[in-house]
mmCIF file of C-alpha atoms in Angstrom:
data_model
loop_
_atom_site.group_PDB
_atom_site.id
_atom_site.type_symbol
_atom_site.label_atom_id
_atom_site.label_comp_id
_atom_site.label_asym_id
_atom_site.label_seq_id
_atom_site.Cartn_x
_atom_site.Cartn_y
_atom_site.Cartn_z
ATOM 1 C CA MET A 807 87.365 -32.165 27.523
ATOM 2 C CA ALA A 808 88.149 -35.840 26.927
ATOM 3 C CA GLU A 809 85.739 -38.352 28.436
ATOM 4 C CA LEU A 810 87.015 -39.697 31.746
ATOM 5 C CA ARG A 811 86.664 -43.428 32.446
ATOM 6 C CA ASP A 812 86.910 -44.874 35.950
ATOM 7 C CA THR A 813 87.953 -48.547 36.067
ATOM 8 C CA GLY A 814 87.873 -48.722 39.869
ATOM 9 C CA ASP A 815 91.600 -48.133 40.395
ATOM 10 C CA ARG A 816 92.510 -46.125 37.313
ATOM 11 C CA TYR A 817 91.158 -43.050 35.546
ATOM 12 C CA GLU A 818 91.649 -43.089 31.776
ATOM 13 C CA ILE A 819 91.169 -40.836 28.762
ATOM 14 C CA ASP A 820 91.670 -41.775 25.127
ATOM 15 C CA GLU A 821 93.307 -39.456 22.627
ATOM 16 C CA GLN A 822 94.614 -40.241 19.162
ATOM 17 C CA GLY A 823 93.853 -43.916 19.722
ATOM 18 C CA LEU A 824 96.069 -44.015 22.834
ATOM 19 C CA THR A 825 95.241 -44.069 26.537
ATOM 20 C CA ALA A 826 96.612 -41.764 29.220
ATOM 21 C CA TYR A 827 95.844 -42.852 32.761
ATOM 22 C CA ALA A 828 96.218 -42.184 36.457
ATOM 23 C CA ASP A 829 96.353 -44.975 39.032
ATOM 24 C CA TYR A 830 94.512 -44.036 42.206
ATOM 25 C CA ARG A 831 93.241 -45.208 45.576
ATOM 26 C CA ARG A 832 90.287 -43.818 47.448
ATOM 27 C CA GLN A 833 89.945 -43.802 51.214
ATOM 28 C CA GLY A 834 86.782 -42.133 52.404
ATOM 29 C CA ASP A 835 86.640 -38.651 50.914
ATOM 30 C CA VAL A 836 90.321 -38.633 49.903
ATOM 31 C CA LEU A 837 91.530 -39.531 46.429
ATOM 32 C CA TYR A 838 95.204 -40.561 46.330
ATOM 33 C CA ILE A 839 96.739 -40.177 42.871
ATOM 34 C CA ASP A 840 99.624 -42.627 42.799
ATOM 35 C CA TYR A 841 100.854 -42.429 39.217
ATOM 36 C CA VAL A 842 100.066 -40.475 36.042
ATOM 37 C CA PHE A 843 101.127 -41.864 32.660
ATOM 38 C CA ALA A 844 100.867 -40.665 29.067
ATOM 39 C CA PRO A 845 102.208 -42.756 26.179
ATOM 40 C CA PRO A 846 105.296 -41.216 24.536
ATOM 41 C CA ALA A 847 103.284 -40.172 21.465
ATOM 42 C CA LEU A 848 100.968 -38.069 23.679
ATOM 43 C CA ARG A 849 103.694 -36.379 25.705
ATOM 44 C CA GLY A 850 103.877 -32.672 25.030
ATOM 45 C CA THR A 851 100.319 -32.608 23.643
ATOM 46 C CA GLY A 852 98.637 -31.635 26.921
ATOM 47 C CA ALA A 853 97.050 -35.067 27.406
ATOM 48 C CA SER A 854 98.217 -35.350 31.030
ATOM 49 C CA ASP A 855 96.912 -31.841 31.708
ATOM 50 C CA ARG A 856 93.503 -32.775 30.285
ATOM 51 C CA LEU A 857 93.522 -35.985 32.329
ATOM 52 C CA MET A 858 94.298 -34.120 35.551
ATOM 53 C CA ARG A 859 91.686 -31.482 34.760
ATOM 54 C CA ALA A 860 89.036 -34.195 34.231
ATOM 55 C CA ILE A 861 90.046 -36.048 37.420
ATOM 56 C CA SER A 862 89.991 -32.837 39.455
ATOM 57 C CA ALA A 863 86.574 -31.816 38.119
ATOM 58 C CA HIS A 864 85.275 -35.296 38.944
ATOM 59 C CA ALA A 865 86.767 -35.115 42.460
ATOM 60 C CA ARG A 866 85.162 -31.722 43.062
ATOM 61 C CA ALA A 867 81.767 -32.971 41.853
ATOM 62 C CA GLN A 868 82.057 -35.936 44.266
ATOM 63 C CA GLY A 869 83.120 -33.747 47.210
ATOM 64 C CA LEU A 870 86.586 -35.348 47.377
ATOM 65 C CA THR A 871 89.963 -33.907 48.253
ATOM 66 C CA ILE A 872 93.131 -35.074 46.488
ATOM 67 C CA THR A 873 96.410 -36.256 47.955
ATOM 68 C CA PRO A 874 98.889 -36.405 45.083
ATOM 69 C CA ILE A 875 101.555 -39.079 45.532
ATOM 70 C CA CYS A 876 102.788 -38.786 41.931
ATOM 71 C CA GLY A 877 105.227 -35.929 41.317
ATOM 72 C CA TYR A 878 103.420 -34.805 38.169
ATOM 73 C CA ALA A 879 100.026 -34.758 39.911
ATOM 74 C CA SER A 880 101.508 -32.813 42.823
ATOM 75 C CA MET A 881 103.119 -30.233 40.555
ATOM 76 C CA TRP A 882 99.978 -29.908 38.410
ATOM 77 C CA LEU A 883 97.726 -29.333 41.416
ATOM 78 C CA ARG A 884 100.089 -26.780 43.007
ATOM 79 C CA ARG A 885 100.121 -24.803 39.756
ATOM 80 C CA SER A 886 96.375 -25.040 39.104
ATOM 81 C CA SER A 887 94.477 -21.974 40.252
ATOM 82 C CA ASP A 888 91.202 -23.794 39.475
ATOM 83 C CA PHE A 889 91.850 -26.950 41.504
ATOM 84 C CA ARG A 890 94.587 -26.112 44.043
ATOM 85 C CA ASP A 891 91.937 -25.985 46.771
ATOM 86 C CA LEU A 892 91.336 -29.747 46.404
ATOM 87 C CA VAL A 893 94.781 -30.674 47.707
ATOM 88 C CA ASN A 894 94.542 -32.504 51.003
#
């Protein structure tokens, strides 16, 4: 799994010299994922999937639930049998 970086309002992973990221807000024990982005060169490579997997594992380890605002994050979480239970 790619190493997840937390900048305080954005989670990031680097792949192939490029950065995929998710903008987020945290209120108490709820993580709001506002926007997920992968550079065009990473699209179709699974980078956004790996990013969401890393974010979800981090949220679980921190005892957080996730409210996906971003359409991609919402779809990914609904389809994920491993992390669907985190949806707030």
